[in-house]
């Protein structure tokens, strides 16, 4: 009986590692192929797309940077950072009110806020375009900031609220006895205790804002306000595209979020596990 269990365990372990290896190849290989093709010429790319570059140089990366990627990168960083700060702060404050403060109709308010998860962005595109044009916000940085913040608040609030609900109530009572205001208790006590979920929602929002394409395409048209996903399409031409330059631009666009995720993955997984599991 022991031998059978051991054999079954070995087989299960082999299947698990085989599956993980195949998954790693599926994920890593396209990224590696994209990076390598950023060092080739068009002739090399079409002649043998799966071979290593004949010469290693940074000309394609420099060309992509000079052809607008630097401006798109600056805009993406600005929009992502500001919308992340606004979304996380508003969502954390809303979650604190829904989870830690006794307010009338708190369940109703929670339902209304979380109901925003059911609203598909594509449904609201036409009225939003009309509204932003009438307000003079169309094709501006503020349009993307408002959209990215508004459409992510329900989901972010849901995660932070789920984490705050199980925090001990004695912490609030002790803060109240010491004379701390609601703002002080939230900022200096509750928020530090929610660090894992805060880091998780920050990473999730950065991934969303950095890669978002629909809003950035519809609500911006000038090169000075376009983000990376939209700006990279301008590197492609109807009369001939220098694909290695396009691949180089894609590598530049992907590098910041890849580094961020690997640097914070421990907190990301812990925060999501604690928040969603509660």
JSON list of C-alpha atoms in Angstrom, two decimals, residues 21-249:
[
{"chain": "A", "resi": 21, "resn": "UNK", "atom": "CA", "xyz": [7.32, 23.48, -17.59]},
{"chain": "A", "resi": 22, "resn": "UNK", "atom": "CA", "xyz": [4.92, 23.60, -20.54]},
{"chain": "A", "resi": 23, "resn": "UNK", "atom": "CA", "xyz": [3.20, 26.63, -19.03]},
{"chain": "A", "resi": 24, "resn": "UNK", "atom": "CA", "xyz": [6.55, 28.38, -18.57]},
{"chain": "A", "resi": 25, "resn": "UNK", "atom": "CA", "xyz": [7.47, 27.70, -22.20]},
{"chain": "A", "resi": 26, "resn": "UNK", "atom": "CA", "xyz": [4.12, 29.05, -23.40]},
{"chain": "A", "resi": 27, "resn": "UNK", "atom": "CA", "xyz": [4.59, 32.25, -21.38]},
{"chain": "A", "resi": 28, "resn": "UNK", "atom": "CA", "xyz": [8.34, 32.84, -21.68]},
{"chain": "A", "resi": 29, "resn": "UNK", "atom": "CA", "xyz": [8.95, 31.84, -25.31]},
{"chain": "A", "resi": 30, "resn": "UNK", "atom": "CA", "xyz": [6.85, 34.62, -26.95]},
{"chain": "A", "resi": 31, "resn": "UNK", "atom": "CA", "xyz": [8.54, 37.21, -24.73]},
{"chain": "A", "resi": 32, "resn": "UNK", "atom": "CA", "xyz": [12.00, 35.87, -25.58]},
{"chain": "A", "resi": 33, "resn": "UNK", "atom": "CA", "xyz": [11.12, 35.81, -29.29]},
{"chain": "A", "resi": 34, "resn": "UNK", "atom": "CA", "xyz": [9.94, 39.43, -29.10]},
{"chain": "A", "resi": 35, "resn": "UNK", "atom": "CA", "xyz": [13.14, 40.58, -27.37]},
{"chain": "A", "resi": 36, "resn": "UNK", "atom": "CA", "xyz": [15.40, 38.76, -29.86]},
{"chain": "A", "resi": 37, "resn": "UNK", "atom": "CA", "xyz": [13.55, 40.11, -32.87]},
{"chain": "A", "resi": 38, "resn": "UNK", "atom": "CA", "xyz": [14.11, 43.60, -31.55]},
{"chain": "A", "resi": 39, "resn": "UNK", "atom": "CA", "xyz": [17.79, 43.14, -32.45]},
{"chain": "A", "resi": 40, "resn": "UNK", "atom": "CA", "xyz": [17.24, 41.98, -36.04]},
{"chain": "A", "resi": 41, "resn": "UNK", "atom": "CA", "xyz": [16.69, 43.69, -39.35]},
{"chain": "A", "resi": 42, "resn": "UNK", "atom": "CA", "xyz": [13.54, 43.28, -41.43]},
{"chain": "A", "resi": 43, "resn": "UNK", "atom": "CA", "xyz": [15.41, 40.95, -43.78]},
{"chain": "A", "resi": 44, "resn": "UNK", "atom": "CA", "xyz": [16.56, 38.73, -40.91]},
{"chain": "A", "resi": 45, "resn": "UNK", "atom": "CA", "xyz": [13.12, 38.72, -39.34]},
{"chain": "A", "resi": 46, "resn": "UNK", "atom": "CA", "xyz": [11.31, 37.58, -42.49]},
{"chain": "A", "resi": 47, "resn": "UNK", "atom": "CA", "xyz": [14.15, 35.34, -43.65]},
{"chain": "A", "resi": 48, "resn": "UNK", "atom": "CA", "xyz": [14.47, 33.30, -40.46]},
{"chain": "A", "resi": 49, "resn": "UNK", "atom": "CA", "xyz": [12.23, 34.60, -37.66]},
{"chain": "A", "resi": 50, "resn": "UNK", "atom": "CA", "xyz": [13.27, 31.91, -35.17]},
{"chain": "A", "resi": 51, "resn": "UNK", "atom": "CA", "xyz": [17.05, 32.28, -35.50]},
{"chain": "A", "resi": 52, "resn": "UNK", "atom": "CA", "xyz": [19.31, 34.37, -33.28]},
{"chain": "A", "resi": 53, "resn": "UNK", "atom": "CA", "xyz": [20.27, 37.84, -34.56]},
{"chain": "A", "resi": 54, "resn": "UNK", "atom": "CA", "xyz": [23.38, 37.93, -36.74]},
{"chain": "A", "resi": 55, "resn": "UNK", "atom": "CA", "xyz": [24.51, 41.18, -35.11]},
{"chain": "A", "resi": 56, "resn": "UNK", "atom": "CA", "xyz": [23.62, 42.49, -31.67]},
{"chain": "A", "resi": 57, "resn": "UNK", "atom": "CA", "xyz": [22.97, 46.21, -31.50]},
{"chain": "A", "resi": 58, "resn": "UNK", "atom": "CA", "xyz": [20.63, 48.74, -29.93]},
{"chain": "A", "resi": 59, "resn": "UNK", "atom": "CA", "xyz": [19.76, 50.58, -33.15]},
{"chain": "A", "resi": 60, "resn": "UNK", "atom": "CA", "xyz": [16.14, 49.38, -33.20]},
{"chain": "A", "resi": 61, "resn": "UNK", "atom": "CA", "xyz": [15.59, 50.32, -29.57]},
{"chain": "A", "resi": 62, "resn": "UNK", "atom": "CA", "xyz": [17.11, 53.74, -30.17]},
{"chain": "A", "resi": 63, "resn": "UNK", "atom": "CA", "xyz": [14.95, 54.21, -33.28]},
{"chain": "A", "resi": 64, "resn": "UNK", "atom": "CA", "xyz": [11.79, 53.24, -31.37]},
{"chain": "A", "resi": 65, "resn": "UNK", "atom": "CA", "xyz": [12.69, 55.62, -28.57]},
{"chain": "A", "resi": 66, "resn": "UNK", "atom": "CA", "xyz": [13.27, 58.52, -30.97]},
{"chain": "A", "resi": 67, "resn": "UNK", "atom": "CA", "xyz": [10.11, 57.81, -33.00]},
{"chain": "A", "resi": 68, "resn": "UNK", "atom": "CA", "xyz": [7.78, 58.65, -30.12]},
{"chain": "A", "resi": 69, "resn": "UNK", "atom": "CA", "xyz": [8.09, 55.84, -27.59]},
{"chain": "A", "resi": 70, "resn": "UNK", "atom": "CA", "xyz": [9.75, 58.22, -25.12]},
{"chain": "A", "resi": 71, "resn": "UNK", "atom": "CA", "xyz": [6.71, 60.55, -25.22]},
{"chain": "A", "resi": 72, "resn": "UNK", "atom": "CA", "xyz": [4.24, 57.67, -24.98]},
{"chain": "A", "resi": 73, "resn": "UNK", "atom": "CA", "xyz": [6.18, 56.23, -22.06]},
{"chain": "A", "resi": 74, "resn": "UNK", "atom": "CA", "xyz": [6.09, 59.55, -20.21]},
{"chain": "A", "resi": 75, "resn": "UNK", "atom": "CA", "xyz": [2.34, 59.87, -20.75]},
{"chain": "A", "resi": 76, "resn": "UNK", "atom": "CA", "xyz": [1.71, 56.28, -19.63]},
{"chain": "A", "resi": 77, "resn": "UNK", "atom": "CA", "xyz": [3.74, 56.78, -16.46]},
{"chain": "A", "resi": 78, "resn": "UNK", "atom": "CA", "xyz": [1.93, 60.02, -15.64]},
{"chain": "A", "resi": 79, "resn": "UNK", "atom": "CA", "xyz": [-1.55, 58.59, -16.25]},
{"chain": "A", "resi": 80, "resn": "UNK", "atom": "CA", "xyz": [-0.78, 55.33, -14.46]},
{"chain": "A", "resi": 81, "resn": "UNK", "atom": "CA", "xyz": [0.75, 56.90, -11.35]},
{"chain": "A", "resi": 82, "resn": "UNK", "atom": "CA", "xyz": [-1.91, 59.58, -10.88]},
{"chain": "A", "resi": 83, "resn": "UNK", "atom": "CA", "xyz": [-4.85, 57.25, -11.53]},
{"chain": "A", "resi": 84, "resn": "UNK", "atom": "CA", "xyz": [-3.36, 54.64, -9.20]},
{"chain": "A", "resi": 85, "resn": "UNK", "atom": "CA", "xyz": [-3.01, 57.13, -6.35]},
{"chain": "A", "resi": 86, "resn": "UNK", "atom": "CA", "xyz": [-6.53, 58.49, -6.88]},
{"chain": "A", "resi": 87, "resn": "UNK", "atom": "CA", "xyz": [-8.15, 55.06, -7.25]},
{"chain": "A", "resi": 88, "resn": "UNK", "atom": "CA", "xyz": [-6.46, 53.44, -4.25]},
{"chain": "A", "resi": 89, "resn": "UNK", "atom": "CA", "xyz": [-7.03, 56.40, -1.94]},
{"chain": "A", "resi": 90, "resn": "UNK", "atom": "CA", "xyz": [-10.72, 56.83, -2.83]},
{"chain": "A", "resi": 91, "resn": "UNK", "atom": "CA", "xyz": [-11.36, 53.08, -2.73]},
{"chain": "A", "resi": 92, "resn": "UNK", "atom": "CA", "xyz": [-9.59, 52.62, 0.61]},
{"chain": "A", "resi": 93, "resn": "UNK", "atom": "CA", "xyz": [-11.55, 55.47, 2.16]},
{"chain": "A", "resi": 94, "resn": "UNK", "atom": "CA", "xyz": [-14.83, 54.08, 0.76]},
{"chain": "A", "resi": 95, "resn": "UNK", "atom": "CA", "xyz": [-13.95, 50.57, 1.96]},
{"chain": "A", "resi": 96, "resn": "UNK", "atom": "CA", "xyz": [-13.19, 51.92, 5.43]},
{"chain": "A", "resi": 97, "resn": "UNK", "atom": "CA", "xyz": [-16.60, 53.59, 5.60]},
{"chain": "A", "resi": 98, "resn": "UNK", "atom": "CA", "xyz": [-18.41, 50.47, 4.41]},
{"chain": "A", "resi": 99, "resn": "UNK", "atom": "CA", "xyz": [-16.50, 48.00, 6.60]},
{"chain": "A", "resi": 100, "resn": "UNK", "atom": "CA", "xyz": [-15.56, 49.86, 9.78]},
{"chain": "A", "resi": 101, "resn": "UNK", "atom": "CA", "xyz": [-18.09, 52.68, 10.25]},
{"chain": "A", "resi": 102, "resn": "UNK", "atom": "CA", "xyz": [-21.73, 52.28, 11.24]},
{"chain": "A", "resi": 103, "resn": "UNK", "atom": "CA", "xyz": [-23.59, 54.30, 8.61]},
{"chain": "A", "resi": 104, "resn": "UNK", "atom": "CA", "xyz": [-27.27, 54.14, 7.56]},
{"chain": "A", "resi": 105, "resn": "UNK", "atom": "CA", "xyz": [-27.99, 51.85, 4.60]},
{"chain": "A", "resi": 106, "resn": "UNK", "atom": "CA", "xyz": [-24.39, 50.65, 4.49]},
{"chain": "A", "resi": 107, "resn": "UNK", "atom": "CA", "xyz": [-25.37, 47.44, 2.71]},
{"chain": "A", "resi": 108, "resn": "UNK", "atom": "CA", "xyz": [-27.30, 49.43, 0.10]},
{"chain": "A", "resi": 109, "resn": "UNK", "atom": "CA", "xyz": [-24.32, 51.69, -0.53]},
{"chain": "A", "resi": 110, "resn": "UNK", "atom": "CA", "xyz": [-22.06, 48.66, -0.81]},
{"chain": "A", "resi": 111, "resn": "UNK", "atom": "CA", "xyz": [-24.41, 47.10, -3.35]},
{"chain": "A", "resi": 112, "resn": "UNK", "atom": "CA", "xyz": [-24.51, 50.31, -5.40]},
{"chain": "A", "resi": 113, "resn": "UNK", "atom": "CA", "xyz": [-20.72, 50.65, -5.44]},
{"chain": "A", "resi": 114, "resn": "UNK", "atom": "CA", "xyz": [-20.08, 46.99, -6.22]},
{"chain": "A", "resi": 115, "resn": "UNK", "atom": "CA", "xyz": [-22.79, 47.18, -8.90]},
{"chain": "A", "resi": 116, "resn": "UNK", "atom": "CA", "xyz": [-20.27, 49.18, -10.89]},
{"chain": "A", "resi": 117, "resn": "UNK", "atom": "CA", "xyz": [-18.51, 45.87, -11.57]},
{"chain": "A", "resi": 118, "resn": "UNK", "atom": "CA", "xyz": [-21.40, 44.95, -13.86]},
{"chain": "A", "resi": 119, "resn": "UNK", "atom": "CA", "xyz": [-21.01, 48.03, -16.06]},
{"chain": "A", "resi": 120, "resn": "UNK", "atom": "CA", "xyz": [-19.10, 47.24, -19.24]},
{"chain": "A", "resi": 121, "resn": "UNK", "atom": "CA", "xyz": [-16.96, 50.16, -20.45]},
{"chain": "A", "resi": 122, "resn": "UNK", "atom": "CA", "xyz": [-18.03, 49.65, -24.08]},
{"chain": "A", "resi": 123, "resn": "UNK", "atom": "CA", "xyz": [-21.68, 50.31, -23.17]},
{"chain": "A", "resi": 124, "resn": "UNK", "atom": "CA", "xyz": [-20.86, 53.80, -21.91]},
{"chain": "A", "resi": 125, "resn": "UNK", "atom": "CA", "xyz": [-18.49, 54.89, -24.69]},
{"chain": "A", "resi": 126, "resn": "UNK", "atom": "CA", "xyz": [-20.90, 57.03, -26.74]},
{"chain": "A", "resi": 127, "resn": "UNK", "atom": "CA", "xyz": [-22.42, 59.02, -23.84]},
{"chain": "A", "resi": 128, "resn": "UNK", "atom": "CA", "xyz": [-18.98, 59.43, -22.27]},
{"chain": "A", "resi": 129, "resn": "UNK", "atom": "CA", "xyz": [-17.55, 60.86, -25.50]},
{"chain": "A", "resi": 130, "resn": "UNK", "atom": "CA", "xyz": [-20.44, 63.34, -25.74]},
{"chain": "A", "resi": 131, "resn": "UNK", "atom": "CA", "xyz": [-20.08, 64.30, -22.09]},
{"chain": "A", "resi": 132, "resn": "UNK", "atom": "CA", "xyz": [-16.31, 64.81, -22.25]},
{"chain": "A", "resi": 133, "resn": "UNK", "atom": "CA", "xyz": [-16.60, 66.84, -25.45]},
{"chain": "A", "resi": 134, "resn": "UNK", "atom": "CA", "xyz": [-19.18, 69.14, -23.86]},
{"chain": "A", "resi": 135, "resn": "UNK", "atom": "CA", "xyz": [-16.97, 69.56, -20.78]},
{"chain": "A", "resi": 136, "resn": "UNK", "atom": "CA", "xyz": [-13.85, 70.28, -22.84]},
{"chain": "A", "resi": 137, "resn": "UNK", "atom": "CA", "xyz": [-12.03, 67.23, -21.47]},
{"chain": "A", "resi": 138, "resn": "UNK", "atom": "CA", "xyz": [-11.88, 65.21, -24.68]},
{"chain": "A", "resi": 139, "resn": "UNK", "atom": "CA", "xyz": [-8.32, 64.49, -25.87]},
{"chain": "A", "resi": 140, "resn": "UNK", "atom": "CA", "xyz": [-6.82, 65.55, -22.55]},
{"chain": "A", "resi": 141, "resn": "UNK", "atom": "CA", "xyz": [-4.88, 63.89, -19.78]},
{"chain": "A", "resi": 142, "resn": "UNK", "atom": "CA", "xyz": [-7.83, 64.46, -17.42]},
{"chain": "A", "resi": 143, "resn": "UNK", "atom": "CA", "xyz": [-10.13, 62.31, -19.53]},
{"chain": "A", "resi": 144, "resn": "UNK", "atom": "CA", "xyz": [-7.98, 59.22, -19.04]},
{"chain": "A", "resi": 145, "resn": "UNK", "atom": "CA", "xyz": [-7.41, 60.02, -15.35]},
{"chain": "A", "resi": 146, "resn": "UNK", "atom": "CA", "xyz": [-11.15, 60.27, -14.66]},
{"chain": "A", "resi": 147, "resn": "UNK", "atom": "CA", "xyz": [-12.02, 57.17, -16.69]},
{"chain": "A", "resi": 148, "resn": "UNK", "atom": "CA", "xyz": [-9.29, 54.96, -15.25]},
{"chain": "A", "resi": 149, "resn": "UNK", "atom": "CA", "xyz": [-10.19, 56.02, -11.72]},
{"chain": "A", "resi": 150, "resn": "UNK", "atom": "CA", "xyz": [-13.98, 55.78, -12.03]},
{"chain": "A", "resi": 151, "resn": "UNK", "atom": "CA", "xyz": [-14.09, 52.37, -13.69]},
{"chain": "A", "resi": 152, "resn": "UNK", "atom": "CA", "xyz": [-11.65, 50.77, -11.24]},
{"chain": "A", "resi": 153, "resn": "UNK", "atom": "CA", "xyz": [-13.06, 52.09, -7.96]},
{"chain": "A", "resi": 154, "resn": "UNK", "atom": "CA", "xyz": [-15.78, 49.38, -7.59]},
{"chain": "A", "resi": 155, "resn": "UNK", "atom": "CA", "xyz": [-13.37, 46.48, -8.03]},
{"chain": "A", "resi": 156, "resn": "UNK", "atom": "CA", "xyz": [-10.67, 48.03, -5.84]},
{"chain": "A", "resi": 157, "resn": "UNK", "atom": "CA", "xyz": [-13.20, 48.89, -3.13]},
{"chain": "A", "resi": 158, "resn": "UNK", "atom": "CA", "xyz": [-14.49, 45.31, -3.20]},
{"chain": "A", "resi": 159, "resn": "UNK", "atom": "CA", "xyz": [-11.02, 43.87, -2.55]},
{"chain": "A", "resi": 160, "resn": "UNK", "atom": "CA", "xyz": [-10.02, 46.33, 0.18]},
{"chain": "A", "resi": 161, "resn": "UNK", "atom": "CA", "xyz": [-13.40, 46.06, 1.94]},
{"chain": "A", "resi": 162, "resn": "UNK", "atom": "CA", "xyz": [-13.13, 42.26, 1.98]},
{"chain": "A", "resi": 163, "resn": "UNK", "atom": "CA", "xyz": [-9.74, 42.60, 3.69]},
{"chain": "A", "resi": 164, "resn": "UNK", "atom": "CA", "xyz": [-10.89, 45.24, 6.21]},
{"chain": "A", "resi": 165, "resn": "UNK", "atom": "CA", "xyz": [-13.94, 43.32, 7.37]},
{"chain": "A", "resi": 166, "resn": "UNK", "atom": "CA", "xyz": [-11.89, 40.73, 9.27]},
{"chain": "A", "resi": 167, "resn": "UNK", "atom": "CA", "xyz": [-9.55, 43.19, 10.96]},
{"chain": "A", "resi": 168, "resn": "UNK", "atom": "CA", "xyz": [-10.12, 43.17, 14.75]},
{"chain": "A", "resi": 169, "resn": "UNK", "atom": "CA", "xyz": [-12.68, 45.71, 15.96]},
{"chain": "A", "resi": 170, "resn": "UNK", "atom": "CA", "xyz": [-10.65, 46.25, 19.13]},
{"chain": "A", "resi": 171, "resn": "UNK", "atom": "CA", "xyz": [-8.23, 48.35, 17.10]},
{"chain": "A", "resi": 172, "resn": "UNK", "atom": "CA", "xyz": [-10.96, 50.91, 16.32]},
{"chain": "A", "resi": 173, "resn": "UNK", "atom": "CA", "xyz": [-12.15, 50.93, 19.91]},
{"chain": "A", "resi": 174, "resn": "UNK", "atom": "CA", "xyz": [-8.63, 51.48, 21.24]},
{"chain": "A", "resi": 175, "resn": "UNK", "atom": "CA", "xyz": [-8.10, 54.35, 18.79]},
{"chain": "A", "resi": 176, "resn": "UNK", "atom": "CA", "xyz": [-11.40, 55.93, 19.84]},
{"chain": "A", "resi": 177, "resn": "UNK", "atom": "CA", "xyz": [-10.48, 55.64, 23.54]},
{"chain": "A", "resi": 178, "resn": "UNK", "atom": "CA", "xyz": [-7.16, 57.37, 22.82]},
{"chain": "A", "resi": 179, "resn": "UNK", "atom": "CA", "xyz": [-9.03, 60.24, 21.21]},
{"chain": "A", "resi": 180, "resn": "UNK", "atom": "CA", "xyz": [-8.11, 59.50, 17.61]},
{"chain": "A", "resi": 181, "resn": "UNK", "atom": "CA", "xyz": [-10.41, 60.82, 14.91]},
{"chain": "A", "resi": 182, "resn": "UNK", "atom": "CA", "xyz": [-11.80, 58.68, 12.12]},
{"chain": "A", "resi": 183, "resn": "UNK", "atom": "CA", "xyz": [-9.21, 60.10, 9.75]},
{"chain": "A", "resi": 184, "resn": "UNK", "atom": "CA", "xyz": [-6.34, 59.38, 12.17]},
{"chain": "A", "resi": 185, "resn": "UNK", "atom": "CA", "xyz": [-7.56, 55.82, 12.79]},
{"chain": "A", "resi": 186, "resn": "UNK", "atom": "CA", "xyz": [-7.86, 55.21, 9.06]},
{"chain": "A", "resi": 187, "resn": "UNK", "atom": "CA", "xyz": [-4.56, 56.78, 8.03]},
{"chain": "A", "resi": 188, "resn": "UNK", "atom": "CA", "xyz": [-2.29, 55.66, 10.87]},
{"chain": "A", "resi": 189, "resn": "UNK", "atom": "CA", "xyz": [-3.81, 52.34, 11.99]},
{"chain": "A", "resi": 190, "resn": "UNK", "atom": "CA", "xyz": [-6.15, 50.66, 9.49]},
{"chain": "A", "resi": 191, "resn": "UNK", "atom": "CA", "xyz": [-4.30, 51.56, 6.31]},
{"chain": "A", "resi": 192, "resn": "UNK", "atom": "CA", "xyz": [-0.91, 50.19, 7.49]},
{"chain": "A", "resi": 193, "resn": "UNK", "atom": "CA", "xyz": [-2.64, 46.97, 8.53]},
{"chain": "A", "resi": 194, "resn": "UNK", "atom": "CA", "xyz": [-4.00, 46.65, 4.98]},
{"chain": "A", "resi": 195, "resn": "UNK", "atom": "CA", "xyz": [-0.58, 46.90, 3.35]},
{"chain": "A", "resi": 196, "resn": "UNK", "atom": "CA", "xyz": [-0.72, 43.49, 1.55]},
{"chain": "A", "resi": 197, "resn": "UNK", "atom": "CA", "xyz": [-4.06, 44.18, -0.13]},
{"chain": "A", "resi": 198, "resn": "UNK", "atom": "CA", "xyz": [-3.07, 47.78, -0.88]},
{"chain": "A", "resi": 199, "resn": "UNK", "atom": "CA", "xyz": [0.04, 46.56, -2.70]},
{"chain": "A", "resi": 200, "resn": "UNK", "atom": "CA", "xyz": [-2.08, 44.01, -4.58]},
{"chain": "A", "resi": 201, "resn": "UNK", "atom": "CA", "xyz": [-4.63, 46.55, -5.81]},
{"chain": "A", "resi": 202, "resn": "UNK", "atom": "CA", "xyz": [-1.83, 48.96, -6.75]},
{"chain": "A", "resi": 203, "resn": "UNK", "atom": "CA", "xyz": [-0.25, 46.30, -8.97]},
{"chain": "A", "resi": 204, "resn": "UNK", "atom": "CA", "xyz": [-3.62, 45.34, -10.46]},
{"chain": "A", "resi": 205, "resn": "UNK", "atom": "CA", "xyz": [-4.42, 48.95, -11.28]},
{"chain": "A", "resi": 206, "resn": "UNK", "atom": "CA", "xyz": [-0.97, 49.56, -12.77]},
{"chain": "A", "resi": 207, "resn": "UNK", "atom": "CA", "xyz": [-1.41, 46.53, -15.03]},
{"chain": "A", "resi": 208, "resn": "UNK", "atom": "CA", "xyz": [-4.84, 47.80, -16.09]},
{"chain": "A", "resi": 209, "resn": "UNK", "atom": "CA", "xyz": [-3.84, 51.43, -16.73]},
{"chain": "A", "resi": 210, "resn": "UNK", "atom": "CA", "xyz": [-0.55, 50.52, -18.42]},
{"chain": "A", "resi": 211, "resn": "UNK", "atom": "CA", "xyz": [-2.15, 48.10, -20.91]},
{"chain": "A", "resi": 212, "resn": "UNK", "atom": "CA", "xyz": [-5.56, 49.75, -21.38]},
{"chain": "A", "resi": 213, "resn": "UNK", "atom": "CA", "xyz": [-6.29, 50.39, -25.05]},
{"chain": "A", "resi": 214, "resn": "UNK", "atom": "CA", "xyz": [-9.98, 51.12, -25.62]},
{"chain": "A", "resi": 215, "resn": "UNK", "atom": "CA", "xyz": [-10.31, 54.37, -23.63]},
{"chain": "A", "resi": 216, "resn": "UNK", "atom": "CA", "xyz": [-6.86, 55.56, -24.70]},
{"chain": "A", "resi": 217, "resn": "UNK", "atom": "CA", "xyz": [-7.77, 55.04, -28.37]},
{"chain": "A", "resi": 218, "resn": "UNK", "atom": "CA", "xyz": [-11.24, 56.60, -28.24]},
{"chain": "A", "resi": 219, "resn": "UNK", "atom": "CA", "xyz": [-10.57, 59.57, -25.94]},
{"chain": "A", "resi": 220, "resn": "UNK", "atom": "CA", "xyz": [-7.16, 60.68, -27.25]},
{"chain": "A", "resi": 221, "resn": "UNK", "atom": "CA", "xyz": [-5.99, 61.61, -30.72]},
{"chain": "A", "resi": 222, "resn": "UNK", "atom": "CA", "xyz": [-2.89, 63.74, -30.26]},
{"chain": "A", "resi": 223, "resn": "UNK", "atom": "CA", "xyz": [0.56, 62.24, -29.91]},
{"chain": "A", "resi": 224, "resn": "UNK", "atom": "CA", "xyz": [1.21, 64.34, -26.79]},
{"chain": "A", "resi": 225, "resn": "UNK", "atom": "CA", "xyz": [-1.56, 62.58, -24.83]},
{"chain": "A", "resi": 226, "resn": "UNK", "atom": "CA", "xyz": [-1.45, 59.06, -26.27]},
{"chain": "A", "resi": 227, "resn": "UNK", "atom": "CA", "xyz": [-0.33, 56.19, -24.06]},
{"chain": "A", "resi": 228, "resn": "UNK", "atom": "CA", "xyz": [1.96, 53.32, -25.03]},
{"chain": "A", "resi": 229, "resn": "UNK", "atom": "CA", "xyz": [-0.67, 50.81, -26.27]},
{"chain": "A", "resi": 230, "resn": "UNK", "atom": "CA", "xyz": [-2.07, 53.36, -28.72]},
{"chain": "A", "resi": 231, "resn": "UNK", "atom": "CA", "xyz": [1.23, 55.03, -29.52]},
{"chain": "A", "resi": 232, "resn": "UNK", "atom": "CA", "xyz": [2.89, 51.76, -30.52]},
{"chain": "A", "resi": 233, "resn": "UNK", "atom": "CA", "xyz": [0.40, 51.36, -33.36]},
{"chain": "A", "resi": 234, "resn": "UNK", "atom": "CA", "xyz": [1.76, 54.56, -34.92]},
{"chain": "A", "resi": 235, "resn": "UNK", "atom": "CA", "xyz": [5.07, 52.76, -35.48]},
{"chain": "A", "resi": 236, "resn": "UNK", "atom": "CA", "xyz": [3.31, 50.64, -38.08]},
{"chain": "A", "resi": 237, "resn": "UNK", "atom": "CA", "xyz": [2.88, 52.09, -41.58]},
{"chain": "A", "resi": 238, "resn": "UNK", "atom": "CA", "xyz": [0.64, 51.12, -44.48]},
{"chain": "A", "resi": 239, "resn": "UNK", "atom": "CA", "xyz": [3.54, 51.43, -46.91]},
{"chain": "A", "resi": 240, "resn": "UNK", "atom": "CA", "xyz": [6.02, 49.34, -44.95]},
{"chain": "A", "resi": 241, "resn": "UNK", "atom": "CA", "xyz": [6.61, 48.58, -41.33]},
{"chain": "A", "resi": 242, "resn": "UNK", "atom": "CA", "xyz": [9.98, 48.18, -39.67]},
{"chain": "A", "resi": 243, "resn": "UNK", "atom": "CA", "xyz": [8.88, 45.30, -37.46]},
{"chain": "A", "resi": 244, "resn": "UNK", "atom": "CA", "xyz": [12.09, 45.03, -35.42]},
{"chain": "A", "resi": 245, "resn": "UNK", "atom": "CA", "xyz": [11.54, 48.64, -34.33]},
{"chain": "A", "resi": 246, "resn": "UNK", "atom": "CA", "xyz": [7.97, 47.74, -33.37]},
{"chain": "A", "resi": 247, "resn": "UNK", "atom": "CA", "xyz": [9.21, 44.76, -31.34]},
{"chain": "A", "resi": 248, "resn": "UNK", "atom": "CA", "xyz": [11.78, 46.99, -29.67]},
{"chain": "A", "resi": 249, "resn": "UNK", "atom": "CA", "xyz": [9.03, 49.43, -28.69]}
]
